[in-house]
Every structure is written in C-alpha cells, then in structure tokens.
mmCIF file of C-alpha atoms in Angstrom:
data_model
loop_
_atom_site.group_PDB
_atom_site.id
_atom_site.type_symbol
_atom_site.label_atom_id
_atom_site.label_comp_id
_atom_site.label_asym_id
_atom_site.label_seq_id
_atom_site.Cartn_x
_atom_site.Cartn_y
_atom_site.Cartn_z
ATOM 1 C CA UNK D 295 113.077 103.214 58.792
ATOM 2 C CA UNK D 296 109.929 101.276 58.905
ATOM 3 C CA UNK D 297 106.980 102.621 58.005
ATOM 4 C CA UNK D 298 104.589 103.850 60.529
ATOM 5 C CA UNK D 299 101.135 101.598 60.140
ATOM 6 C CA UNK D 300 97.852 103.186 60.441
ATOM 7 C CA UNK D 301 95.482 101.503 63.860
ATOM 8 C CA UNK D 302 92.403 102.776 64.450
ATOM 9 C CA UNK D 303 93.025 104.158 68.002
ATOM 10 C CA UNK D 304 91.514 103.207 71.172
ATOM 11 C CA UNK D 305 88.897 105.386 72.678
ATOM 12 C CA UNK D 306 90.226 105.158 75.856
ATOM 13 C CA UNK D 307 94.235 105.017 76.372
ATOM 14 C CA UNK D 308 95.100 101.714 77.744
ATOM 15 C CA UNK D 309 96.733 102.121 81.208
ATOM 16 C CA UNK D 310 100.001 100.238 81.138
ATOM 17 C CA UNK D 311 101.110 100.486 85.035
ATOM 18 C CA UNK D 312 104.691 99.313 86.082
ATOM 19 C CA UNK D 313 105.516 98.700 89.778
ATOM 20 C CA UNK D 314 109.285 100.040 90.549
ATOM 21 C CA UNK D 315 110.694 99.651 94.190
ATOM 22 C CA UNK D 316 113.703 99.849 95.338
ATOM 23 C CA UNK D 317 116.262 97.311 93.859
ATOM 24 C CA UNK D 318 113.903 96.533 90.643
ATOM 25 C CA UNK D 319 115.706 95.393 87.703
ATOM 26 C CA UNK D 320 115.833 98.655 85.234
ATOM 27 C CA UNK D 321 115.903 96.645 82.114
ATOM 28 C CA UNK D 322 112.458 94.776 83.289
ATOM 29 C CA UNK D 323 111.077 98.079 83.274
ATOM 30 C CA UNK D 324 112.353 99.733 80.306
ATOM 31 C CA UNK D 325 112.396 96.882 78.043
ATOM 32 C CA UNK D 326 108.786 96.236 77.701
ATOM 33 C CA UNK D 327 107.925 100.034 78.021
ATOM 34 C CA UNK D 328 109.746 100.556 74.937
ATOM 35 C CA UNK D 329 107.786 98.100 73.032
ATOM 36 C CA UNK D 330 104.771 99.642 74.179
ATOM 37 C CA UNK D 331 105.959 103.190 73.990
ATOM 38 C CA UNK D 332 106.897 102.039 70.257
ATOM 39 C CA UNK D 333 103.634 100.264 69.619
ATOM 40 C CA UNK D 334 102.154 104.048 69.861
ATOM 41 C CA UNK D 335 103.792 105.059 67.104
ATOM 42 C CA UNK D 336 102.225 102.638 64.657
ATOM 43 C CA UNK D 337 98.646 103.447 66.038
ATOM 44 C CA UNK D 338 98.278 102.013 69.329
ATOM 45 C CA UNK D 339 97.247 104.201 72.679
ATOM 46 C CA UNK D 340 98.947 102.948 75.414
ATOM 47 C CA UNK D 341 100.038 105.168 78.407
ATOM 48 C CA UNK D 342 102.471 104.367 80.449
ATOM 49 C CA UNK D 343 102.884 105.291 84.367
ATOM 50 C CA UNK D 344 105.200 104.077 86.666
ATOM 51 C CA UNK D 345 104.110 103.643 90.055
ATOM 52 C CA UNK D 346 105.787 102.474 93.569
ATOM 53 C CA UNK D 347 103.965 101.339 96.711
ATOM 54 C CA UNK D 348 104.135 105.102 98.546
ATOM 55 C CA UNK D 349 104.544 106.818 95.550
ATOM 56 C CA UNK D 350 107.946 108.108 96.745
ATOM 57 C CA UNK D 351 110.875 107.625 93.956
ATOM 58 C CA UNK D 352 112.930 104.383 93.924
ATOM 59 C CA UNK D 353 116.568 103.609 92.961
ATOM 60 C CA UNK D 354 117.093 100.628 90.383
ATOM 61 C CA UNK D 355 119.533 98.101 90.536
ATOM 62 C CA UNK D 356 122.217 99.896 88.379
ATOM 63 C CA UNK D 357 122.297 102.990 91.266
ATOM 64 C CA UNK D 358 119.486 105.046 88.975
ATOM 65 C CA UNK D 359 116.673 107.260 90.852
ATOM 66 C CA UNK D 360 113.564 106.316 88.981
ATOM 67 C CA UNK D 361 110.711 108.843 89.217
ATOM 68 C CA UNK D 362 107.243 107.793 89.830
ATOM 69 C CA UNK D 363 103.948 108.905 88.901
ATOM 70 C CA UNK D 364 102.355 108.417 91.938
ATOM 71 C CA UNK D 365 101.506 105.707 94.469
ATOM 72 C CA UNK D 366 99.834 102.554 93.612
ATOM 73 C CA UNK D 367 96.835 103.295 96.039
ATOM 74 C CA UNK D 368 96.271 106.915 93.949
ATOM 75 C CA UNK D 369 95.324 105.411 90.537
ATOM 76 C CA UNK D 370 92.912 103.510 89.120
ATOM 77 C CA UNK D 371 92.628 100.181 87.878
ATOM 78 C CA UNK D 372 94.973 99.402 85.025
ATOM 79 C CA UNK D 373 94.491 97.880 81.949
ATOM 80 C CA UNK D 374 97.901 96.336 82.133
ATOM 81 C CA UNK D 375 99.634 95.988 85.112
ATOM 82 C CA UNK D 376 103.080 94.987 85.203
ATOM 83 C CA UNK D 377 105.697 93.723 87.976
ATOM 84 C CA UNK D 378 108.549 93.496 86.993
ATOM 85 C CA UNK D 379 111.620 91.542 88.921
ATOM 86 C CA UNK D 380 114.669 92.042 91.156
ATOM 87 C CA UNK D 381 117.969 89.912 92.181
ATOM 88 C CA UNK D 382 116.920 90.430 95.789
ATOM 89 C CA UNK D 383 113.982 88.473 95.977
ATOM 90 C CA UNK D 384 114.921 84.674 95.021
ATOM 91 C CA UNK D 385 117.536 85.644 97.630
ATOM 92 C CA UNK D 386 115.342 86.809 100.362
ATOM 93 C CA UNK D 387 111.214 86.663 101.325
ATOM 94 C CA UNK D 388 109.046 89.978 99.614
ATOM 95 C CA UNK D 389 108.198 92.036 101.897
ATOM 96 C CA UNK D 390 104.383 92.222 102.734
ATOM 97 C CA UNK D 391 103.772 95.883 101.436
ATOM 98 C CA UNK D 392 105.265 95.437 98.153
ATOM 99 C CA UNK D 393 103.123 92.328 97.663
ATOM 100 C CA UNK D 394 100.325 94.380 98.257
ATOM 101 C CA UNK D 395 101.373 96.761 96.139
ATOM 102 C CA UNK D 396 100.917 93.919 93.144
ATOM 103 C CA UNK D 397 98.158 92.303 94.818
ATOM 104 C CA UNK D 398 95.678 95.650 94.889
ATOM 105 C CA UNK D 399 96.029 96.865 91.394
ATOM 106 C CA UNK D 400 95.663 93.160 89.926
ATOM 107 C CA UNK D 401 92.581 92.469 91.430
ATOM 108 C CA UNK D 402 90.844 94.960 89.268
ATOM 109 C CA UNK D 403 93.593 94.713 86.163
ATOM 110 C CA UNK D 404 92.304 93.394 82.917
ATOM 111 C CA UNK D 405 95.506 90.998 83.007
ATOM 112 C CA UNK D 406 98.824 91.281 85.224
ATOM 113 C CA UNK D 407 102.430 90.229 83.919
ATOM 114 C CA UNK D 408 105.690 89.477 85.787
ATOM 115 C CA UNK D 409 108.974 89.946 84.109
ATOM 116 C CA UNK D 410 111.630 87.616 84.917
ATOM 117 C CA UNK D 411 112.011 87.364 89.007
ATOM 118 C CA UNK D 412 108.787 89.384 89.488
ATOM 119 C CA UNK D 413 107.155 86.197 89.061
ATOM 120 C CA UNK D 414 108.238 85.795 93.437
ATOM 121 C CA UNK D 415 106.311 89.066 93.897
ATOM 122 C CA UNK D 416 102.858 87.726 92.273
ATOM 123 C CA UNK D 417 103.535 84.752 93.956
ATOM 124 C CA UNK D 418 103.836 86.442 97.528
ATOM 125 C CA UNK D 419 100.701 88.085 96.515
ATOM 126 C CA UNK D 420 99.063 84.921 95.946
ATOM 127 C CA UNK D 421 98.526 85.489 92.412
ATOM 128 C CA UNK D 422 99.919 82.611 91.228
ATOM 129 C CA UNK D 423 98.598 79.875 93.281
ATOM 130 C CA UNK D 424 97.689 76.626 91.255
ATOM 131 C CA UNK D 425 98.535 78.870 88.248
ATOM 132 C CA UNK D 426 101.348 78.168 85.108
ATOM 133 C CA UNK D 427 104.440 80.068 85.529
ATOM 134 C CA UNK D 428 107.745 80.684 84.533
ATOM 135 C CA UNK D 429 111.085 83.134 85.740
ATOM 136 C CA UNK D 430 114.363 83.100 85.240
ATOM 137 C CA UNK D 431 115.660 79.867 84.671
ATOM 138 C CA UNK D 432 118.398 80.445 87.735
ATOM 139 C CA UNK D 433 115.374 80.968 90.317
ATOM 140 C CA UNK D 434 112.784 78.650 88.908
ATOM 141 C CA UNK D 435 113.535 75.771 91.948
ATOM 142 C CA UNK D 436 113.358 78.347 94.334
ATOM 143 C CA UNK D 437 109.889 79.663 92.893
ATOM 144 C CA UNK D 438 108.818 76.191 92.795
ATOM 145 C CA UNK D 439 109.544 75.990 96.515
ATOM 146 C CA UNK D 440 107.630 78.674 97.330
ATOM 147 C CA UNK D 441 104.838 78.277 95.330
ATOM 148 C CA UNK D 442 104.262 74.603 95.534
ATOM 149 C CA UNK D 443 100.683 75.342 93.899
ATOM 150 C CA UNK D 444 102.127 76.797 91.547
ATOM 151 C CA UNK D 445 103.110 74.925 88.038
ATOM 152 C CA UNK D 446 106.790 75.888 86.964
ATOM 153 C CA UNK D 447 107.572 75.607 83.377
ATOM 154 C CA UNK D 448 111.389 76.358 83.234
ATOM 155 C CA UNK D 449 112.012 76.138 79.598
ATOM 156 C CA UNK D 450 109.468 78.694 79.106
ATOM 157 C CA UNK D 451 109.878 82.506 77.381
ATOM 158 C CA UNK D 452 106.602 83.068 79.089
ATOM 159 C CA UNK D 453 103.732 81.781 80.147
ATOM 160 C CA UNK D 454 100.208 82.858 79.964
ATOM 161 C CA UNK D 455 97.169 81.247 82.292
ATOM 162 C CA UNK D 456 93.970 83.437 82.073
ATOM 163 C CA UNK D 457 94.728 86.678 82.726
ATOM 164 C CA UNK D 458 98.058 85.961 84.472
ATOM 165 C CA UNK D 459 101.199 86.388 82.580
ATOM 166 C CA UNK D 460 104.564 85.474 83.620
ATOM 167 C CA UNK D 461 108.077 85.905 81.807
ATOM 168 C CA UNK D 462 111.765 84.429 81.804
ATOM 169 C CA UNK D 463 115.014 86.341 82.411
ATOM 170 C CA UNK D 464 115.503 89.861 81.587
ATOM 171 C CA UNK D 465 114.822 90.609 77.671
ATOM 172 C CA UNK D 466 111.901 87.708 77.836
ATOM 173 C CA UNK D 467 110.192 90.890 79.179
ATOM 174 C CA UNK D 468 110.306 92.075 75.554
ATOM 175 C CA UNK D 469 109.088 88.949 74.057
ATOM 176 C CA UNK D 470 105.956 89.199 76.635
ATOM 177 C CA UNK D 471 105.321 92.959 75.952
ATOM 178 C CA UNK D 472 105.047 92.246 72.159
ATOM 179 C CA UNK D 473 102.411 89.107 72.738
ATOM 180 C CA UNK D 474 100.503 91.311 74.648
ATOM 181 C CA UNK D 475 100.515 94.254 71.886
ATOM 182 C CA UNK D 476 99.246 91.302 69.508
ATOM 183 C CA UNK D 477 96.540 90.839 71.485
ATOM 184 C CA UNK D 478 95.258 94.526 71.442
ATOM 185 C CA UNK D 479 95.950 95.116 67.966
ATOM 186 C CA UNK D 480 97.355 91.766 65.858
ATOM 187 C CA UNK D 481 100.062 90.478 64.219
ATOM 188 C CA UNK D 482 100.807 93.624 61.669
ATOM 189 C CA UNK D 483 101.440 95.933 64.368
ATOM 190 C CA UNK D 484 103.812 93.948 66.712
ATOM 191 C CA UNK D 485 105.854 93.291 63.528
ATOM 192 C CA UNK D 486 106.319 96.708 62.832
ATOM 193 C CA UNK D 487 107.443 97.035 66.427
ATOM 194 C CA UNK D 488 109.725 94.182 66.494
ATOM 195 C CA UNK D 489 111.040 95.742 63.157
ATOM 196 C CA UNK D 490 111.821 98.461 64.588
ATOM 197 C CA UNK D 491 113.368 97.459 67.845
ATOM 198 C CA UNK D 492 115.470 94.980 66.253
ATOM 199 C CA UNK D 493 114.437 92.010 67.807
ATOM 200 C CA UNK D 494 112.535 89.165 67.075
ATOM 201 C CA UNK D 495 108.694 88.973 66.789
ATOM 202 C CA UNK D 496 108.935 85.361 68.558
ATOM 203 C CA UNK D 497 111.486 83.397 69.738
ATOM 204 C CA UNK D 498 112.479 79.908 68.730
ATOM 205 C CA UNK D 499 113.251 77.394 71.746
ATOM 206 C CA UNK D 500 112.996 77.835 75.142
ATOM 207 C CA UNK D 501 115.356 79.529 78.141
ATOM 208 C CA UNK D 502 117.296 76.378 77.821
ATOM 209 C CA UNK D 503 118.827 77.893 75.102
ATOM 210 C CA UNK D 504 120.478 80.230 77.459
ATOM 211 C CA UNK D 505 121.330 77.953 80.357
ATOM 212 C CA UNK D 506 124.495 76.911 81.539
ATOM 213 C CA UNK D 507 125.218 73.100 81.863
ATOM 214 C CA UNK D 508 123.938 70.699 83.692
ATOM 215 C CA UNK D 509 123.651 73.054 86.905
ATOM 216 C CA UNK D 510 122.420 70.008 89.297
ATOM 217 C CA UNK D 511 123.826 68.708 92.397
ATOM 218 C CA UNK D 512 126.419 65.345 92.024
ATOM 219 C CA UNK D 513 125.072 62.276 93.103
ATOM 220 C CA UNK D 514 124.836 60.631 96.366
ATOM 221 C CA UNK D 515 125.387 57.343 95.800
ATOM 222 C CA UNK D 516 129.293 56.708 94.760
ATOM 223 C CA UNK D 517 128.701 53.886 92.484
ATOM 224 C CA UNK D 518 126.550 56.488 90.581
ATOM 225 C CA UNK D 519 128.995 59.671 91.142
ATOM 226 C CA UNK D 520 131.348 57.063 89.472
ATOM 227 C CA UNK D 521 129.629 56.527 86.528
ATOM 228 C CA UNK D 522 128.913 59.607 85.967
ATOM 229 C CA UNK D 523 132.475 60.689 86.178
ATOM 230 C CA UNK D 524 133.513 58.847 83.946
ATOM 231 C CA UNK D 525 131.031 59.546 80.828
ATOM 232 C CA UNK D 526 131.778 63.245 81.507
ATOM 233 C CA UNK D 527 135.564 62.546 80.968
ATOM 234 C CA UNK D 528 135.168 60.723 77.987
ATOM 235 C CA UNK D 529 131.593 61.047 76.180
ATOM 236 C CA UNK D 530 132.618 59.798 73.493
ATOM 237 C CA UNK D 531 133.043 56.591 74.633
ATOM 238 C CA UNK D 532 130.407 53.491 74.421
ATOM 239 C CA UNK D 533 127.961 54.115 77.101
ATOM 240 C CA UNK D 534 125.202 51.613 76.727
ATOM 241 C CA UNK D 535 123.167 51.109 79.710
ATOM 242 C CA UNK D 536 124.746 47.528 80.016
ATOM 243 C CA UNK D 537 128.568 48.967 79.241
ATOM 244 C CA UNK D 538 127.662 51.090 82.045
ATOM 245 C CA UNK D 539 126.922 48.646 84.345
ATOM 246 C CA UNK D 540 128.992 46.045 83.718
ATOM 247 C CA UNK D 541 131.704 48.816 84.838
ATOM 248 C CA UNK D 542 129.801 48.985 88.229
ATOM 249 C CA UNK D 543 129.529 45.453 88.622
ATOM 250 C CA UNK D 544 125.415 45.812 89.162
ATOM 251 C CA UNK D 545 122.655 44.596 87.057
ATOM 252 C CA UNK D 546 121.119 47.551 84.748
ATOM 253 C CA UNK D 547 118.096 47.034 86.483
ATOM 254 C CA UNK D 548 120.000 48.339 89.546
ATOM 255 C CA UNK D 549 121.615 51.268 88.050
ATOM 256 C CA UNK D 550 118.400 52.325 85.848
ATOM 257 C CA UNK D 551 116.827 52.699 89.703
ATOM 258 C CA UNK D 552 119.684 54.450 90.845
ATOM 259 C CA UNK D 553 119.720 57.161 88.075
ATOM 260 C CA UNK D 554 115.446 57.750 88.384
ATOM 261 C CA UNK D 555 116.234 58.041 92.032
ATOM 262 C CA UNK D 556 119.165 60.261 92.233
ATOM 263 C CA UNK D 557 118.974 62.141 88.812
ATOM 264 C CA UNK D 558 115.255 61.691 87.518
ATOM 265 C CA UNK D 559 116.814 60.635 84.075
ATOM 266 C CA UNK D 560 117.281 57.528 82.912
ATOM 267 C CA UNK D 561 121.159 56.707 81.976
ATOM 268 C CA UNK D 562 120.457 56.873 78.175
ATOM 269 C CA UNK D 563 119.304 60.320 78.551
ATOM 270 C CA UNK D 564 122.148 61.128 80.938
ATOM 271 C CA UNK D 565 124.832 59.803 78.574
ATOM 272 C CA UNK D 566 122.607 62.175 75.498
ATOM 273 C CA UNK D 567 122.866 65.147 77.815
ATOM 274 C CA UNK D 568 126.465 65.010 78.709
ATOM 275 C CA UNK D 569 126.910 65.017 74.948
ATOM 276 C CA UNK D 570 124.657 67.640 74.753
ATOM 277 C CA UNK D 571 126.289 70.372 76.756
ATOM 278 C CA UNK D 572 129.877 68.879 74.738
ATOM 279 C CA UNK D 573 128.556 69.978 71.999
ATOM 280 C CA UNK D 574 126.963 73.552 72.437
ATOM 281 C CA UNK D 575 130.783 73.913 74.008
ATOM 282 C CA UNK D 576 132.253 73.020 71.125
ATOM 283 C CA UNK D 577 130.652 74.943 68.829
ATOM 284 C CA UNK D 578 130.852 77.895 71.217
ATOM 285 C CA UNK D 579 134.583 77.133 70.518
ATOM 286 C CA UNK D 580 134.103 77.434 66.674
ATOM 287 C CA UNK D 581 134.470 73.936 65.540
ATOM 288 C CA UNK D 582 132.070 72.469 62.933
ATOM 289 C CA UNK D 583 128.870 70.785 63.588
ATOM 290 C CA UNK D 584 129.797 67.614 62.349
ATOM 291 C CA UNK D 585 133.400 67.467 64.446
ATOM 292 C CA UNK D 586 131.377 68.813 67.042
ATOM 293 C CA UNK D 587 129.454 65.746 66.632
ATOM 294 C CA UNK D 588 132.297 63.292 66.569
ATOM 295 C CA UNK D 589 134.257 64.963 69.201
ATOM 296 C CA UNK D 590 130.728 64.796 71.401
ATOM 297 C CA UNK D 591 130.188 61.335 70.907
ATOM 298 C CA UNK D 592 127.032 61.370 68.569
ATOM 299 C CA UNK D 593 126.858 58.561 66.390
ATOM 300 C CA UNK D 594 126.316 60.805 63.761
ATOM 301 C CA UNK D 595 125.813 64.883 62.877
ATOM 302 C CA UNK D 596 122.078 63.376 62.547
ATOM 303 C CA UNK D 597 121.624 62.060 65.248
ATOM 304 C CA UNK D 598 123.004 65.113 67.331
ATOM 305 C CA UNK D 599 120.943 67.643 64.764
ATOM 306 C CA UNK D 600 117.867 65.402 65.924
ATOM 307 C CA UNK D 601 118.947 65.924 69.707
ATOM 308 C CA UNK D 602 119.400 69.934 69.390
ATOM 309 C CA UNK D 603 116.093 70.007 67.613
ATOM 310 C CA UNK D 604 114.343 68.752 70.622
ATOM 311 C CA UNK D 605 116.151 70.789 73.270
ATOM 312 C CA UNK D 606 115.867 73.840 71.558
ATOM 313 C CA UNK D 607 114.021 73.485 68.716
ATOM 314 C CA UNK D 608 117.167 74.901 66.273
ATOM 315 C CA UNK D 609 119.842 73.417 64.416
ATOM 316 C CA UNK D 610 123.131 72.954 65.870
ATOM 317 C CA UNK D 611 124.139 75.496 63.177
ATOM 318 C CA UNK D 612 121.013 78.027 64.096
ATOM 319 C CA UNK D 613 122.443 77.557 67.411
ATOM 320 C CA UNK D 614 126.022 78.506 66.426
ATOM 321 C CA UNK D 615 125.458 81.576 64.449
ATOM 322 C CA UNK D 616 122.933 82.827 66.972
ATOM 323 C CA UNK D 617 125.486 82.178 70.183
ATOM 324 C CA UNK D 618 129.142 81.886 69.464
ATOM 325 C CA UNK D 619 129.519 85.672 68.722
ATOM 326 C CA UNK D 620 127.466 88.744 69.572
ATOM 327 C CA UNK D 621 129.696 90.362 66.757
ATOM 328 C CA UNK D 622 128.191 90.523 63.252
ATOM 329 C CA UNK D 623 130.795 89.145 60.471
ATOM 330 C CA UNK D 624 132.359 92.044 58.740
ATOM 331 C CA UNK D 625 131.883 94.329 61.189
ATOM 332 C CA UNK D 626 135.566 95.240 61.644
ATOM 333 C CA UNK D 627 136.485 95.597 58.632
#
C-alpha cells in the first residue's frame, strides 16, 4: 500500500460540486470523485457534493438512483465545479434548465470541467464559445457543429483554456481530475493518487489511440471511391501518387485536388493511413511488428515505427502490449 504523504491542509475545504441529472454517465461522476476523494487521504481537503438542477435525486445511465445533496440554486459557489456527460445529448439538444444548472454555478466557480459529452452541456450554456475543447472522440463533429466558436481538438485527453476545462471519453475524466489535484497541491501528491488508483499519472498519445478506423464518409466522386478501393484491398501495393493516377487515367494534379476536396488529405497521407489502421489490426491480431509492417505495406518496421510515433506518440510495440489484451500475462496460470 502506498504510503500516505503529509499536505499541509487547506484552511477552507475546497468545494468539488458535480452536476447529476437524469441519464448522466455514472462513471463521469465517480471516476474523478475517486481521485479526489483519494487525494484526501494524502493531505488534500476536498469535499465533494453532488448536486442536480431541483435538488430532487436522479437515475444514472446504468438504472442507479443517485442521491443528491441539494439543488444547484441552494449552495454556494464552488471551487470546482464539474459537469459531467451523457449519451443523450450528442443525440438530442440540452434542455434549457440543465444548462442553467451549469451555467449559474460556473459563473462564480474558480474553474469548471466537463467530462467526456458534458462538454455539449457547457456548450449550451455558452461556456465554451470561442474557447478550446475536446469530448469524446465519437461526438466531437457534432460538438463542432454546435459550437462553431468553439475550437475542437479531437485527439485531445483534455483540454484546458483559462479556467475552462474539458475532457475526452469516459476514464479521460480521471486523467482531468488528477491535473487538477496537481494544480492544488503538485506533482508528489497526484502520484501518490495515481499510485494508488492504478492508473497512470499522464497519458501518452491522444484519443486516437482509442478510435476505430477511418470512421469518415466514402467519397463522392467515383474515380476517387475507386482509388480508394483499391489501396484498401491491397495496401501493400505501390501507391505513388503517379501509380495512382495513372490507374485513373488523370493527371496527379487532378487527383491531388480531388483528395483535398473530398478527403482533406492528400493521397500520400491517405495511402500512410490505410496502412495505418492495417497495422494497429494486425497487431491487435498478435502478429509481430515487423510482419505487421510488411503485411501493412511499410517500406520498412522504421518507417511504420516513425508513423505510430506521430499518431500516437508510442511504439507500435507500446501500442501492442498496452491494447491487444486487457489480460496480464500469467494471470491464468
């Protein structure tokens, strides 16, 4: 067991207030309340209330009654306030009184944070407007859509502009809750916590880690729906921007227009994408990195290593242990 560190306390508990409503996502709420609920333990003086926007009790998206603490009108200002997020609402508008409910509280908040889809509740309230942001990576279109102020950052684990903060999907809730116990009481402390949680104090890489495939629409044009047929069939075929369209009987000029237009990618990054996502599968599957490579169509384990490094900032091998099993080796046995 770690070792509980010794913090000077706060005089004056810091208010950590949660918004729950009907629908909200129970791990967005107890995921970051256990880091701060944890953070006590090695000196740190949060409290913790939960609050909904009549004070009556909610139900959580896994069927669970959540009791409140009261109404979001009936307490003070918090330190920290907290929204977190719901599958409802990329799926349908907020409704006006729960972004009040965030609105209210966060005007007198020292800082506010969204976890995962609560991101479309601070952006109902207009708290996000010609802010940073992030969500899950699923809804971040839609947020972009309606929050066109708004500057969506995808890839993000979270994002922090003033006192704003916003999160990705689900766990990144953690990975917020422990940046903002570094803030109040340094690096020492949110170790300890992470320690003792069992999870990590920060992230490599970015929610594309995560994310399934290449989740866009097809093209329109069909010259360009062919091409891109045919380097997913076989990436590991010679897909030079002339190769390509030489097949298409069109100058690369032509098809380099086509791809910005269509894809907003140029066709060498295309072709390095499709190989991509090959790849991850592949060593999802077990194979090595380097046949992963070969059967990908890298030129080389390098040159693939170099490509994973970008995207996610790991090693195709980081990326394998961390991924291909949520079972630890040995543990059957």
């Amino acid at each position: 067991m770690t070792q509980r560190a010794s913090v000077a306390p706060q005089t004056v508990p810091r208010c950590v207030a949660i918004l729950v409503y009907d629908g909200v996502t129970m791990l967005d709420v107890a995921g970051p309340a256990e880091v701060f609920k944890e953070a006590n333990g090695f000196g740190a003086d949060y409290r913790i209330v939960l609050l909904s926007p009549l004070g009556e009790d909610v139900t959580s998206n896994l069927g669970f009654r959540v009791a409140v603490d009261g109404a979001v009108s009936a307490e003070p200002a918090p330190d920290t306030y907290l929204v977190p997020g719901s599958d409802r609402y990329p799926r349908t508008p907020v409704p006006r009184n729960l972004a009040e409910a965030a609105r209210v509280p966060a005007a007198g908040a020292r800082r506010v944070a969204s976890i995962c889809t609560g991101a479309f509740i601070l952006a109902a309230a207009g708290l996000l407007d010609g802010k940073r942001a992030t969500t899950h990576w699923r809804a971040a279109a839609e947020l972009t859509a309606r929050c066109p102020t708004c500057r969506v950052e995808p890839d993000a684990i979270y994002v922090r502009d003033g006192s704003t903060y916003t999160s990705a999907g689900v766990t990144a809730g953690i990975d917020l809750a422990l940046a903002l116990v570094e803030e109040d009481h340094g690096p020492d402390v949110t170790r300890d916590v992470a320690r003792a949680l069992v999870v990590y104090m920060q992230r490599s890489g970015g929610q594309s880690q995560f994310s399934a495939p290449l989740q866009g629409p097809p093209p329109r044009s069909p010259a360009l729906r062919k091409v891109t047929d045919l380097v997913t069939a076989n990436p590991q075929d010679n897909h030079s921007l002339g190769e390509l369209a030489e097949h298409l009987h069109m100058s690369t000029r032509h098809l380099t227009r086509l791809f910005h237009e269509e894809l907003s990618t140029t066709p060498a990054r295309y072709v390095e994408n499709i190989r991509f996502d090959m790849a991850r599968a592949l060593l999802d599957q077990g194979h090595t990195a380097t046949r992963a490579a070969a059967l990908a169509g890298f030129p080389s384990y390098e040159s693939m290593r170099r490509v994973f490094a970008r995207k996610l900032s790991i090693s195709p091998a980081a990326y394998q242990r961390r991924f291909s099993t949520a079972r630890r080796a040995g543990a059957d046995e």
